[in-house]
CSV table of C-alpha atoms in Angstrom, one decimal:
chain,number,residue,atom,x,y,z
A,22,MET,CA,-16.1,166.2,-100.8
A,23,ARG,CA,-15.1,164.0,-103.9
A,24,VAL,CA,-13.5,161.0,-102.8
A,25,SER,CA,-11.6,158.3,-104.5
A,26,PHE,CA,-10.6,155.1,-102.4
A,27,ARG,CA,-7.4,153.7,-100.8
A,28,ASP,CA,-6.4,150.5,-98.6
A,29,CYS,CA,-2.9,149.2,-98.0
A,30,SER,CA,-1.0,145.9,-97.2
A,31,LEU,CA,-1.8,145.1,-93.8
A,32,ARG,CA,1.7,143.1,-94.1
A,33,ALA,CA,2.9,146.6,-93.9
A,34,GLY,CA,1.2,147.2,-90.3
A,35,LYS,CA,-2.5,148.9,-90.6
A,36,ALA,CA,-4.6,148.4,-93.7
A,37,LEU,CA,-5.9,151.5,-95.5
A,38,ALA,CA,-8.9,151.5,-97.4
A,39,LEU,CA,-10.5,154.8,-97.9
A,40,PHE,CA,-9.0,157.8,-99.9
A,41,SER,CA,-10.6,161.0,-99.2
A,42,THR,CA,-9.1,164.4,-100.8
A,43,LEU,CA,-9.5,166.3,-97.7
A,44,ALA,CA,-6.0,167.7,-98.4
A,45,VAL,CA,-4.2,170.5,-97.1
A,46,ALA,CA,-1.8,172.6,-98.9
A,47,ALA,CA,1.5,171.6,-98.3
A,48,CYS,CA,4.6,173.6,-96.3
A,49,ALA,CA,7.9,173.3,-95.9
A,50,ALA,CA,9.1,172.3,-92.3
A,51,GLY,CA,11.7,174.4,-90.9
A,52,THR,CA,14.5,173.3,-88.9
A,53,PRO,CA,13.8,172.6,-84.9
A,54,GLY,CA,13.6,175.6,-82.5
A,55,THR,CA,12.8,178.2,-85.5
A,56,LYS,CA,9.8,180.3,-85.5
A,57,SER,CA,9.2,178.9,-89.3
A,58,ALA,CA,9.4,175.5,-87.3
A,59,SER,CA,7.3,176.6,-84.9
A,60,GLN,CA,4.2,177.9,-87.1
A,61,THR,CA,4.7,174.7,-89.5
A,62,SER,CA,4.7,172.1,-86.5
A,63,ALA,CA,1.4,173.9,-84.9
A,64,ARG,CA,0.2,173.5,-88.1
A,65,VAL,CA,0.7,169.7,-88.7
A,66,PHE,CA,-0.9,169.4,-84.7
A,67,ALA,CA,-3.8,171.2,-85.5
A,68,VAL,CA,-4.3,169.9,-89.1
A,69,GLY,CA,-4.4,166.2,-87.6
A,70,LEU,CA,-6.1,166.5,-85.0
A,71,ALA,CA,-8.8,168.3,-86.8
A,72,ASP,CA,-9.1,165.6,-89.3
A,73,VAL,CA,-9.7,163.2,-86.5
A,74,GLN,CA,-12.5,165.1,-85.3
A,75,ARG,CA,-14.4,165.8,-88.7
A,76,VAL,CA,-13.8,161.9,-90.6
A,77,TYR,CA,-12.7,159.1,-87.3
A,78,ILE,CA,-15.9,156.6,-87.2
A,79,ASP,CA,-16.5,157.3,-83.4
A,80,ASP,CA,-16.7,161.0,-81.3
A,81,VAL,CA,-13.5,161.4,-80.0
A,82,GLU,CA,-12.7,163.9,-76.8
A,83,ILE,CA,-10.0,165.9,-79.4
A,84,ASP,CA,-7.7,166.7,-75.9
A,85,ASP,CA,-7.5,163.1,-74.6
A,86,ILE,CA,-6.2,162.1,-78.1
A,87,ALA,CA,-4.2,165.1,-77.9
A,88,LEU,CA,-2.8,164.4,-74.5
A,89,ALA,CA,-2.5,161.1,-75.9
A,90,GLY,CA,0.0,161.6,-78.9
A,91,VAL,CA,2.2,163.8,-76.6
A,92,GLU,CA,2.0,161.2,-74.3
A,93,GLY,CA,3.8,159.2,-77.1
A,94,LEU,CA,7.3,161.2,-76.6
A,95,LEU,CA,8.0,159.2,-73.6
A,96,GLU,CA,9.3,156.5,-76.5
A,97,ILE,CA,11.8,159.6,-77.1
A,98,ASP,CA,12.7,160.2,-73.6
A,99,PRO,CA,11.1,157.9,-70.8
A,100,GLU,CA,12.0,160.8,-68.2
A,101,ILE,CA,9.9,163.2,-69.6
A,102,SER,CA,6.1,163.6,-68.0
A,103,ILE,CA,2.9,165.0,-68.9
A,104,GLU,CA,-0.2,165.5,-67.2
A,105,ARG,CA,-3.3,166.7,-67.0
A,106,ARG,CA,-5.0,168.4,-63.7
A,107,GLY,CA,-8.2,170.4,-64.1
A,108,GLN,CA,-7.9,173.3,-66.5
A,109,ASN,CA,-4.3,172.7,-66.7
A,110,VAL,CA,-1.4,170.4,-68.3
A,111,GLN,CA,1.9,170.5,-66.3
A,112,LEU,CA,5.1,168.8,-68.0
A,113,ALA,CA,7.9,167.8,-65.6
A,114,PHE,CA,11.5,166.3,-66.7
A,115,LYS,CA,13.4,163.5,-64.1
A,116,GLY,CA,10.4,164.7,-61.6
A,117,GLU,CA,10.6,167.8,-61.1
A,118,THR,CA,8.1,170.4,-62.6
A,119,THR,CA,9.3,172.2,-65.9
A,120,GLY,CA,5.9,174.3,-66.8
A,121,SER,CA,1.6,174.7,-66.4
A,122,TYR,CA,-0.2,175.5,-69.2
A,123,SER,CA,-3.9,176.3,-69.6
A,124,ALA,CA,-5.5,173.2,-71.5
A,125,PRO,CA,-7.7,174.8,-74.6
A,126,GLY,CA,-11.4,173.5,-75.1
A,127,ASP,CA,-11.8,170.4,-75.5
A,128,HIS,CA,-13.2,170.3,-79.1
A,129,ASP,CA,-10.4,173.2,-80.4
A,130,PRO,CA,-8.4,171.0,-82.6
A,131,GLY,CA,-6.1,174.2,-83.4
A,132,GLY,CA,-5.5,175.1,-79.8
A,133,TRP,CA,-4.7,171.7,-79.0
A,134,GLY,CA,-2.5,171.8,-82.2
A,135,ARG,CA,-0.8,175.2,-80.5
A,136,LEU,CA,-0.9,174.2,-77.3
A,137,THR,CA,1.4,170.4,-78.8
A,138,ASP,CA,3.6,173.0,-80.7
A,139,SER,CA,4.3,174.7,-77.3
A,140,LEU,CA,4.9,171.5,-75.1
A,141,VAL,CA,7.2,169.9,-77.4
A,142,ARG,CA,9.7,172.5,-77.8
A,143,ASP,CA,9.4,173.1,-74.1
A,144,LEU,CA,10.3,169.8,-73.9
A,145,ALA,CA,12.9,169.9,-76.0
A,146,SER,CA,14.6,172.5,-74.7
A,147,VAL,CA,15.2,170.3,-71.1
A,148,SER,CA,15.7,167.1,-72.7
A,149,PRO,CA,18.6,166.5,-75.3
A,150,ALA,CA,16.8,163.7,-77.0
A,151,LEU,CA,13.9,165.5,-77.7
A,152,ALA,CA,15.8,168.1,-78.8
A,153,ASN,CA,17.9,165.9,-80.9
A,154,ALA,CA,15.0,164.2,-82.7
A,155,GLY,CA,14.2,165.8,-85.2
A,156,SER,CA,10.9,167.2,-86.5
A,157,GLU,CA,10.3,164.0,-88.8
A,158,ARG,CA,10.6,162.0,-85.7
A,159,ILE,CA,8.6,163.8,-83.1
A,160,TYR,CA,5.4,164.1,-85.9
A,161,GLU,CA,6.4,160.4,-86.6
A,162,THR,CA,6.2,159.5,-82.8
A,163,ILE,CA,3.0,162.0,-81.4
A,164,PHE,CA,0.9,160.8,-85.0
A,165,ASP,CA,1.2,157.1,-84.1
A,166,ALA,CA,0.3,157.6,-80.7
A,167,VAL,CA,-3.1,159.6,-81.7
A,168,ALA,CA,-3.4,156.5,-83.9
A,169,ASP,CA,-2.6,154.3,-81.1
A,170,SER,CA,-5.3,155.5,-78.7
A,171,LEU,CA,-8.1,155.2,-81.9
A,172,ASP,CA,-8.0,151.6,-83.3
A,173,LYS,CA,-5.4,149.0,-85.1
A,174,TYR,CA,-6.1,150.4,-88.5
A,175,SER,CA,-5.7,154.0,-88.2
A,176,ARG,CA,-2.1,154.8,-88.3
A,177,TYR,CA,0.5,157.6,-89.6
A,178,ALA,CA,3.2,157.4,-92.1
A,179,SER,CA,6.1,159.8,-91.9
A,180,ARG,CA,6.8,161.9,-95.3
A,181,SER,CA,9.4,159.5,-96.5
A,182,GLU,CA,6.7,156.4,-96.0
A,183,ALA,CA,3.8,158.4,-97.5
A,184,GLN,CA,5.7,158.5,-100.8
A,185,GLU,CA,6.8,155.2,-101.3
A,186,ASN,CA,3.3,154.4,-100.5
A,187,ARG,CA,1.9,156.5,-103.0
A,188,ALA,CA,4.8,155.2,-105.2
A,189,ASN,CA,3.0,151.8,-104.8
A,190,ARG,CA,-0.5,152.5,-105.7
A,191,ASP,CA,-0.5,155.3,-108.2
A,192,GLY,CA,2.9,153.9,-109.8
A,193,PHE,CA,6.6,155.3,-109.8
A,194,GLY,CA,9.4,155.7,-112.8
A,195,GLY,CA,11.4,152.7,-112.4
A,196,VAL,CA,12.7,149.5,-114.3
A,197,GLY,CA,10.3,146.6,-113.4
A,198,ILE,CA,11.7,143.6,-111.6
A,199,ARG,CA,11.1,142.4,-107.7
A,200,ILE,CA,14.5,142.0,-106.4
A,201,ASP,CA,16.3,141.2,-103.0
A,202,VAL,CA,19.5,142.4,-101.9
A,203,VAL,CA,22.5,140.1,-101.4
A,204,PRO,CA,25.9,140.1,-100.1
A,205,GLU,CA,27.0,140.9,-104.0
A,206,GLY,CA,24.1,143.4,-104.7
A,207,VAL,CA,20.9,143.1,-106.0
A,208,ALA,CA,19.4,140.0,-106.6
A,209,VAL,CA,16.7,140.4,-109.7
A,210,GLN,CA,13.9,137.9,-108.1
A,211,SER,CA,11.5,138.4,-111.2
A,212,VAL,CA,10.9,140.6,-113.9
A,213,MET,CA,7.9,142.0,-114.3
A,214,ARG,CA,5.7,141.7,-117.9
A,215,ASN,CA,6.2,144.5,-120.4
A,216,THR,CA,8.9,146.2,-118.6
A,217,PRO,CA,11.8,148.1,-119.3
A,218,ALA,CA,13.4,145.3,-118.2
A,219,GLU,CA,11.6,143.0,-119.4
A,220,ARG,CA,12.6,144.5,-122.9
A,221,ALA,CA,16.5,144.9,-121.8
A,222,GLY,CA,16.9,141.5,-121.5
A,223,LEU,CA,17.2,141.2,-117.6
A,224,LYS,CA,16.3,137.9,-116.1
A,225,ALA,CA,15.4,136.4,-112.8
A,226,GLY,CA,18.4,135.2,-111.2
A,227,ASP,CA,20.2,137.2,-112.1
A,228,ILE,CA,22.9,139.6,-109.6
A,229,ILE,CA,22.9,143.6,-110.2
A,230,VAL,CA,26.9,143.9,-108.9
A,231,ALA,CA,26.8,147.7,-109.7
A,232,ILE,CA,24.0,150.4,-110.5
A,233,ASP,CA,25.5,153.4,-113.0
A,234,GLY,CA,28.7,152.2,-112.5
A,235,VAL,CA,28.7,151.6,-108.9
A,236,SER,CA,29.2,148.9,-107.0
A,237,ALA,CA,26.0,147.9,-105.4
A,238,GLU,CA,28.1,145.5,-102.9
A,239,GLY,CA,26.5,145.9,-99.1
A,240,ILE,CA,23.8,147.8,-100.6
A,241,ASP,CA,20.1,147.9,-98.8
A,242,SER,CA,17.3,147.4,-99.8
A,243,LYS,CA,15.4,151.4,-99.6
A,244,ASN,CA,19.0,152.7,-101.3
A,245,ALA,CA,18.5,149.4,-104.4
A,246,VAL,CA,15.1,151.1,-104.7
A,247,LYS,CA,16.0,154.5,-105.4
A,248,ARG,CA,19.3,153.8,-107.3
A,249,LEU,CA,16.9,152.1,-109.5
A,250,ARG,CA,13.9,154.0,-109.4
A,251,GLY,CA,14.1,157.3,-111.3
A,252,PRO,CA,12.3,160.1,-113.7
A,253,LEU,CA,10.4,158.8,-116.5
A,254,ASP,CA,12.8,158.0,-120.4
A,255,SER,CA,15.7,158.1,-117.9
A,256,GLU,CA,18.8,155.8,-118.5
A,257,VAL,CA,20.4,153.1,-116.1
A,258,LEU,CA,23.1,150.8,-116.6
A,259,LEU,CA,22.6,148.0,-114.4
A,260,THR,CA,26.3,145.8,-114.2
A,261,VAL,CA,24.6,141.7,-114.1
A,262,GLU,CA,26.2,139.3,-113.1
A,263,ARG,CA,25.1,136.4,-114.7
A,264,GLY,CA,25.6,132.4,-114.2
A,265,GLU,CA,28.0,131.4,-117.1
A,266,ASP,CA,27.3,134.2,-119.4
A,267,GLY,CA,29.2,136.3,-116.9
A,268,THR,CA,29.5,140.2,-116.5
A,269,LEU,CA,26.6,141.8,-119.0
A,270,ALA,CA,26.3,145.6,-119.0
A,271,ILE,CA,22.7,146.5,-119.5
A,272,THR,CA,21.1,149.9,-120.2
A,273,VAL,CA,17.7,150.0,-119.2
A,274,VAL,CA,15.3,153.3,-120.3
A,275,ARG,CA,12.9,153.7,-117.4
A,276,ASP,CA,9.3,153.9,-117.6
A,277,PHE,CA,6.0,154.3,-115.7
A,278,ILE,CA,5.7,151.3,-113.7
A,279,VAL,CA,2.9,150.1,-111.8
A,280,PRO,CA,3.8,147.1,-109.5
A,281,GLN,CA,1.8,144.1,-111.4
A,282,THR,CA,-1.3,142.9,-109.3
A,283,VAL,CA,-2.1,139.7,-111.8
A,284,THR,CA,-1.3,136.5,-113.0
A,285,TRP,CA,-2.7,133.1,-114.7
A,286,GLU,CA,-2.4,129.5,-115.4
A,287,VAL,CA,-4.9,127.2,-116.9
A,288,ARG,CA,-5.2,123.7,-115.0
A,289,ASP,CA,-6.9,120.8,-116.1
A,290,GLU,CA,-9.2,123.1,-118.3
A,291,VAL,CA,-9.8,125.8,-115.3
A,292,LEU,CA,-8.9,129.3,-116.0
A,293,ILE,CA,-6.3,130.1,-112.6
A,294,LEU,CA,-6.8,134.1,-112.0
A,295,ARG,CA,-4.9,135.2,-109.0
A,296,VAL,CA,-5.0,138.6,-107.3
A,297,GLU,CA,-1.9,139.6,-104.9
A,298,GLY,CA,-2.9,143.1,-104.6
A,299,PHE,CA,-5.5,145.8,-105.8
A,300,ASN,CA,-3.6,148.9,-107.0
A,301,HIS,CA,-4.8,151.3,-110.2
A,302,ASP,CA,-4.6,149.1,-112.6
A,303,THR,CA,-5.5,145.9,-111.0
A,304,THR,CA,-9.0,145.8,-112.6
A,305,ARG,CA,-7.6,146.6,-116.5
A,306,ALA,CA,-5.0,143.9,-115.7
A,307,LEU,CA,-7.5,141.0,-114.6
A,308,GLN,CA,-9.6,141.7,-117.7
A,309,ALA,CA,-6.6,141.5,-119.9
A,310,ALA,CA,-5.5,138.5,-118.0
A,311,ALA,CA,-8.9,137.0,-119.3
A,312,ILE,CA,-8.8,137.7,-122.7
A,313,GLU,CA,-4.9,137.1,-123.0
A,314,ALA,CA,-5.7,133.7,-121.8
A,315,ARG,CA,-8.5,132.9,-124.1
A,316,THR,CA,-6.4,133.8,-127.0
A,317,LYS,CA,-3.8,131.2,-125.9
A,318,THR,CA,-5.4,128.4,-125.1
A,319,SER,CA,-7.4,126.4,-127.8
A,320,ASP,CA,-9.6,124.3,-125.3
A,321,PRO,CA,-12.6,126.1,-123.9
A,322,PHE,CA,-12.4,126.5,-119.8
A,323,ALA,CA,-14.8,124.7,-117.7
A,324,GLY,CA,-14.6,127.9,-115.0
A,325,VAL,CA,-12.8,130.0,-113.2
A,326,VAL,CA,-10.6,130.6,-110.2
A,327,LEU,CA,-10.0,133.7,-108.7
A,328,ASP,CA,-7.6,133.4,-106.0
A,329,LEU,CA,-7.4,135.9,-103.4
A,330,ARG,CA,-5.3,133.9,-100.9
A,331,GLY,CA,-3.1,136.2,-98.7
A,332,ASN,CA,-4.4,139.2,-100.6
A,333,PRO,CA,-4.0,141.9,-97.7
A,334,GLY,CA,-6.0,144.1,-99.9
A,335,GLY,CA,-5.6,147.5,-102.6
A,336,LEU,CA,-7.7,150.0,-103.5
A,337,LEU,CA,-11.2,149.6,-102.7
A,338,ASP,CA,-12.4,151.0,-105.7
A,339,GLN,CA,-10.9,148.7,-107.6
A,340,SER,CA,-12.3,146.1,-105.4
A,341,VAL,CA,-15.4,147.0,-106.9
A,342,SER,CA,-14.8,147.2,-110.4
A,343,VAL,CA,-13.1,143.8,-110.3
A,344,SER,CA,-16.3,142.4,-108.3
A,345,ASP,CA,-17.8,144.4,-111.5
A,346,LEU,CA,-16.2,142.3,-114.3
A,347,PHE,CA,-18.5,139.3,-113.3
A,348,LEU,CA,-21.4,140.7,-112.2
A,349,ASP,CA,-24.2,142.1,-114.5
A,350,GLU,CA,-26.3,143.3,-111.3
A,351,GLY,CA,-26.8,144.3,-107.8
A,352,THR,CA,-24.9,145.2,-104.6
A,353,ILE,CA,-21.2,144.9,-103.9
A,354,VAL,CA,-20.9,146.7,-101.0
A,355,THR,CA,-22.3,149.2,-98.7
A,356,THR,CA,-20.0,151.6,-96.2
A,357,HIS,CA,-21.9,153.1,-92.9
A,358,GLY,CA,-20.0,155.4,-90.6
A,359,ARG,CA,-20.2,158.5,-88.3
A,360,HIS,CA,-19.6,161.1,-91.4
A,361,PRO,CA,-23.0,161.8,-93.4
A,362,GLU,CA,-20.8,161.1,-96.7
A,363,SER,CA,-19.9,157.5,-95.4
A,364,HIS,CA,-22.8,156.4,-95.8
A,365,GLN,CA,-22.6,155.0,-99.7
A,366,VAL,CA,-23.9,151.6,-101.7
A,367,PHE,CA,-21.7,150.7,-105.0
A,368,LYS,CA,-23.7,148.8,-107.3
A,369,ALA,CA,-22.8,146.3,-110.5
A,370,GLU,CA,-22.8,148.5,-113.2
A,371,ARG,CA,-21.4,146.5,-116.3
A,372,SER,CA,-21.6,143.3,-118.5
A,373,SER,CA,-19.9,141.0,-117.0
A,374,VAL,CA,-16.6,139.3,-118.5
A,375,LEU,CA,-16.7,135.3,-118.4
A,376,ARG,CA,-20.2,135.3,-117.8
A,377,GLU,CA,-21.3,132.0,-118.9
A,378,LEU,CA,-18.3,129.9,-116.7
A,379,PRO,CA,-18.4,128.7,-113.2
A,380,ILE,CA,-16.5,131.1,-110.4
A,381,VAL,CA,-15.1,129.5,-107.0
A,382,VAL,CA,-13.4,131.9,-104.9
A,383,LEU,CA,-9.9,131.0,-102.8
A,384,ILE,CA,-9.1,133.0,-99.6
A,385,ASN,CA,-7.7,132.6,-96.3
A,386,GLY,CA,-6.9,134.1,-93.0
A,387,TYR,CA,-4.9,136.9,-95.1
A,388,SER,CA,-7.1,137.7,-97.7
A,389,ALA,CA,-8.4,140.9,-96.2
A,390,SER,CA,-10.2,144.2,-96.9
A,391,ALA,CA,-10.4,145.0,-100.7
A,392,SER,CA,-10.4,141.1,-100.9
A,393,GLU,CA,-13.0,140.4,-98.6
A,394,ILE,CA,-15.2,142.6,-100.4
A,395,VAL,CA,-15.0,140.9,-104.0
A,396,ALA,CA,-15.1,137.3,-102.5
A,397,ALA,CA,-18.4,138.9,-100.5
A,398,ALA,CA,-20.4,140.3,-103.6
A,399,LEU,CA,-19.7,137.5,-105.9
A,400,GLN,CA,-20.6,135.1,-102.8
A,401,ASP,CA,-24.0,136.7,-102.0
A,402,ASN,CA,-25.0,137.3,-105.5
A,403,GLY,CA,-24.5,134.2,-106.2
A,404,ARG,CA,-22.0,134.2,-108.9
A,405,ALA,CA,-19.3,132.9,-107.1
A,406,LEU,CA,-18.3,129.6,-104.5
A,407,VAL,CA,-16.1,130.6,-101.5
A,408,ALA,CA,-13.6,128.0,-100.6
A,409,GLY,CA,-10.8,127.8,-98.2
A,410,SER,CA,-10.4,129.5,-94.6
A,411,VAL,CA,-12.2,132.4,-92.9
A,412,SER,CA,-11.0,135.5,-93.7
A,413,TYR,CA,-9.1,137.8,-91.9
A,414,GLY,CA,-12.1,140.3,-91.0
A,415,LYS,CA,-10.9,143.6,-91.7
A,416,GLY,CA,-14.3,145.4,-92.1
A,417,SER,CA,-13.2,149.1,-91.7
A,418,VAL,CA,-12.8,152.0,-94.1
A,419,GLN,CA,-10.3,154.1,-93.6
A,420,THR,CA,-9.9,157.9,-95.0
A,421,LEU,CA,-6.2,159.0,-95.9
A,422,LEU,CA,-5.6,162.8,-95.4
A,423,ARG,CA,-2.3,164.0,-95.9
A,424,LEU,CA,-1.0,166.9,-93.5
A,425,PRO,CA,1.3,170.1,-94.1
A,426,ASN,CA,4.4,167.6,-93.5
A,427,GLN,CA,3.3,165.2,-96.8
A,428,GLY,CA,3.0,162.8,-94.2
A,429,GLU,CA,-0.2,161.0,-94.7
A,430,LEU,CA,-2.2,160.2,-91.4
A,431,THR,CA,-5.2,157.3,-91.9
A,432,LEU,CA,-8.4,156.8,-90.0
A,433,THR,CA,-11.1,154.7,-89.7
A,434,TRP,CA,-14.0,156.1,-91.6
A,435,ALA,CA,-16.5,153.4,-92.1
A,436,ARG,CA,-17.3,149.5,-92.0
A,437,PHE,CA,-18.3,147.5,-95.2
A,438,HIS,CA,-21.1,145.7,-95.4
A,439,ALA,CA,-21.6,142.8,-97.4
A,440,PRO,CA,-24.6,142.6,-99.7
A,441,SER,CA,-26.5,140.3,-97.5
A,442,GLY,CA,-26.0,142.7,-94.8
A,443,TYR,CA,-24.0,141.7,-92.6
A,444,PRO,CA,-20.7,143.5,-91.4
A,445,LEU,CA,-17.4,142.2,-91.7
A,446,SER,CA,-15.5,143.6,-89.4
A,447,GLY,CA,-13.9,141.0,-86.9
A,448,ARG,CA,-16.2,138.4,-88.9
A,449,GLY,CA,-14.7,137.9,-92.3
A,450,VAL,CA,-16.2,136.1,-95.1
A,451,MET,CA,-17.0,131.9,-94.1
A,452,PRO,CA,-16.5,130.0,-97.3
A,453,ASN,CA,-19.1,127.5,-98.7
A,454,VAL,CA,-16.5,125.0,-98.5
A,455,CYS,CA,-14.1,125.1,-95.8
A,456,THR,CA,-10.7,123.6,-96.6
A,457,SER,CA,-9.2,124.2,-92.8
A,458,GLY,CA,-7.9,120.9,-91.1
A,459,ILE,CA,-8.3,118.2,-94.1
A,460,ALA,CA,-6.2,116.1,-95.4
A,461,ALA,CA,-7.7,115.6,-99.0
A,462,ALA,CA,-10.2,117.0,-101.4
A,463,SER,CA,-12.5,114.6,-101.1
A,464,GLU,CA,-13.5,115.3,-97.6
A,465,ALA,CA,-13.9,118.7,-98.4
A,466,LEU,CA,-16.4,117.8,-101.0
A,467,LEU,CA,-18.4,115.5,-98.4
A,468,ALA,CA,-18.3,118.1,-96.2
A,469,ALA,CA,-20.0,120.6,-98.6
A,470,ARG,CA,-22.3,117.9,-99.7
A,471,ARG,CA,-23.6,117.4,-95.9
A,472,GLN,CA,-24.1,120.6,-95.4
A,473,SER,CA,-25.8,121.5,-97.9
A,474,ARG,CA,-28.7,119.3,-96.3
A,475,SER,CA,-28.6,121.3,-93.3
A,476,THR,CA,-29.2,125.0,-92.2
A,477,ASP,CA,-26.7,127.3,-92.9
A,478,ASP,CA,-25.9,130.7,-91.4
A,479,ARG,CA,-22.7,132.0,-93.6
A,480,THR,CA,-24.4,135.4,-93.7
A,481,ARG,CA,-25.0,135.7,-89.5
A,482,VAL,CA,-24.5,139.3,-88.5
A,483,VAL,CA,-21.6,139.0,-85.4
A,484,ASN,CA,-21.4,142.0,-82.9
A,485,HIS,CA,-18.0,143.1,-83.9
A,486,LYS,CA,-17.3,144.3,-80.7
A,487,ASP,CA,-18.3,140.3,-78.8
A,488,GLU,CA,-14.9,138.5,-79.0
A,489,ALA,CA,-16.4,135.9,-77.5
A,490,ALA,CA,-19.1,135.3,-80.1
A,491,LEU,CA,-16.5,136.5,-83.6
A,492,ALA,CA,-14.4,133.4,-82.3
A,493,SER,CA,-17.2,131.1,-81.5
A,494,PHE,CA,-18.5,131.8,-85.6
A,495,ARG,CA,-14.8,131.8,-87.5
A,496,SER,CA,-14.3,128.9,-85.8
A,497,ARG,CA,-16.6,126.8,-87.8
A,498,CYS,CA,-13.9,127.2,-90.2
A,499,PRO,CA,-10.8,128.2,-88.8
A,500,SER,CA,-8.4,130.6,-90.2
A,501,GLN,CA,-5.1,129.3,-92.9
A,502,ARG,CA,-2.4,131.4,-93.5
A,503,GLU,CA,-0.6,128.8,-95.6
A,504,GLU,CA,-2.1,128.6,-99.1
A,505,SER,CA,-1.6,124.7,-99.7
A,506,ASP,CA,-2.4,123.4,-103.2
A,507,LEU,CA,-5.2,121.2,-102.0
A,508,ASP,CA,-7.3,124.6,-102.0
A,509,LEU,CA,-6.3,124.8,-105.4
A,510,GLN,CA,-7.7,120.5,-106.1
A,511,VAL,CA,-10.9,121.4,-104.2
A,512,ALA,CA,-11.7,124.5,-106.3
A,513,VAL,CA,-11.1,122.8,-109.5
A,514,GLN,CA,-13.0,119.7,-108.1
A,515,LEU,CA,-15.6,121.6,-107.5
A,516,ILE,CA,-16.2,123.4,-111.1
A,517,LYS,CA,-15.6,120.0,-112.4
A,518,ASP,CA,-18.2,118.6,-109.9
A,519,GLY,CA,-21.5,120.8,-111.8
A,520,ARG,CA,-23.9,119.4,-109.9
A,521,LEU,CA,-22.4,120.2,-106.0
A,522,TYR,CA,-21.7,123.3,-107.6
A,523,ARG,CA,-25.3,124.2,-108.6
A,524,GLN,CA,-26.8,122.4,-105.4
A,525,LEU,CA,-24.5,124.6,-103.5
A,526,ILE,CA,-25.6,127.9,-104.8
A,527,ASP,CA,-28.7,127.5,-105.3
A,528,GLN,CA,-28.7,127.0,-101.4
A,529,ASP,CA,-27.2,130.5,-100.3
A,530,LEU,CA,-29.7,132.3,-103.2
A,531,ALA,CA,-32.6,130.5,-101.2
A,532,LEU,CA,-30.6,131.4,-97.6
A,533,LEU,CA,-30.4,135.1,-99.3
A,534,ALA,CA,-34.2,135.2,-100.3
A,535,ASN,CA,-35.2,133.9,-96.4
């Protein structure tokens, strides 16, 4: 089995971290009630249940999972009921039994997929709400219920949502702007560098009032994105309102767009690299940003701040390669699950960039998954100090599987462990320097100095199922979600105070050596 890695934004719902090419060839969905539709939906259900049985981190009973999915249909029509009695499954509508079915074997995903299809069709024959729901709504409802019965990170993406997710991960044909909708049309929030929009002269603050001659007044964000995207090298004519410049007609030639995740600035001789997510281009963009910053800055840098605050994750393989940018050797992350191929070790393999400079990684309560891997890898290898608050604690790895309807089922596949061995699930990364609840940078640095003379249990293993122990551990540096400038002040001062920086690094290395 060939694997590559994925992770999607926690802001979008449940996080996704590992993509496995266990895809099944797509087939077209028919209309509800046809033989073709029944064959297709039975296959969709069977493939999804088989995926759960094969790769989910825990061994589950397929009959329980399948029935949980069908029971999700009560969201569409609360007057239906499904009940298992021994070896039979009974359906009822408005309190009256409408059918009884023999249950397949407990480990027969194909049989339960076919039964699920039969239950849906028979319920639709008595429930107008189900009959009018449409196949995609039914898939979404059933697989949402299946995922909810597993854990908070497993999830289902409908065909349209999966298409949008793939575009965000892999890139798309577009113009290169971040937008918001306003009553007049589409407001340009920012223009990505080196994109068609920048080359055409679009600016932040522009209001797009028409797209290809069609008014954008009252448009919603989904349709705005749909109309701005299109085939590579195709043209889109934007009618733009720009303050005193009045109305402008700007033609933009669409190009391949990968959302930008990296920005940089220099503060007090310290290079600040901000990473907002991990997509296919992040490692290249981060390396390019470091080179660009050195080229455009005359004075040498005193150090580097890698700002991962608010970073919800992204592509896991990119978190590995980003870590590898700063490490010459050492383990980056390990993963462990039920499936034999979930046991993997990732090590640094390349020469690092900015190798001579001290590094401080900033994290907060929204730093999750792939960003936690980077923070823990640099911290445990003695390459960086971590400042901020304890991170989110999203320490599980998901596998993404495409279903025959082109939807995507995301299942928890493994848990990842920091190089020093502790699992991050529920626990998160504990900073060397805590900024939770402090009023001034000097206060955080003073606490760090005092801490350096005491025993630190930063690497302590905490059972991810022991909520009380997790809460107690995380209370040492309570999760912050805001992004205060004070965090940056602390990071810069840590870099400037070489003695304290070295003291804290040496303390970590001594801790790991014991």
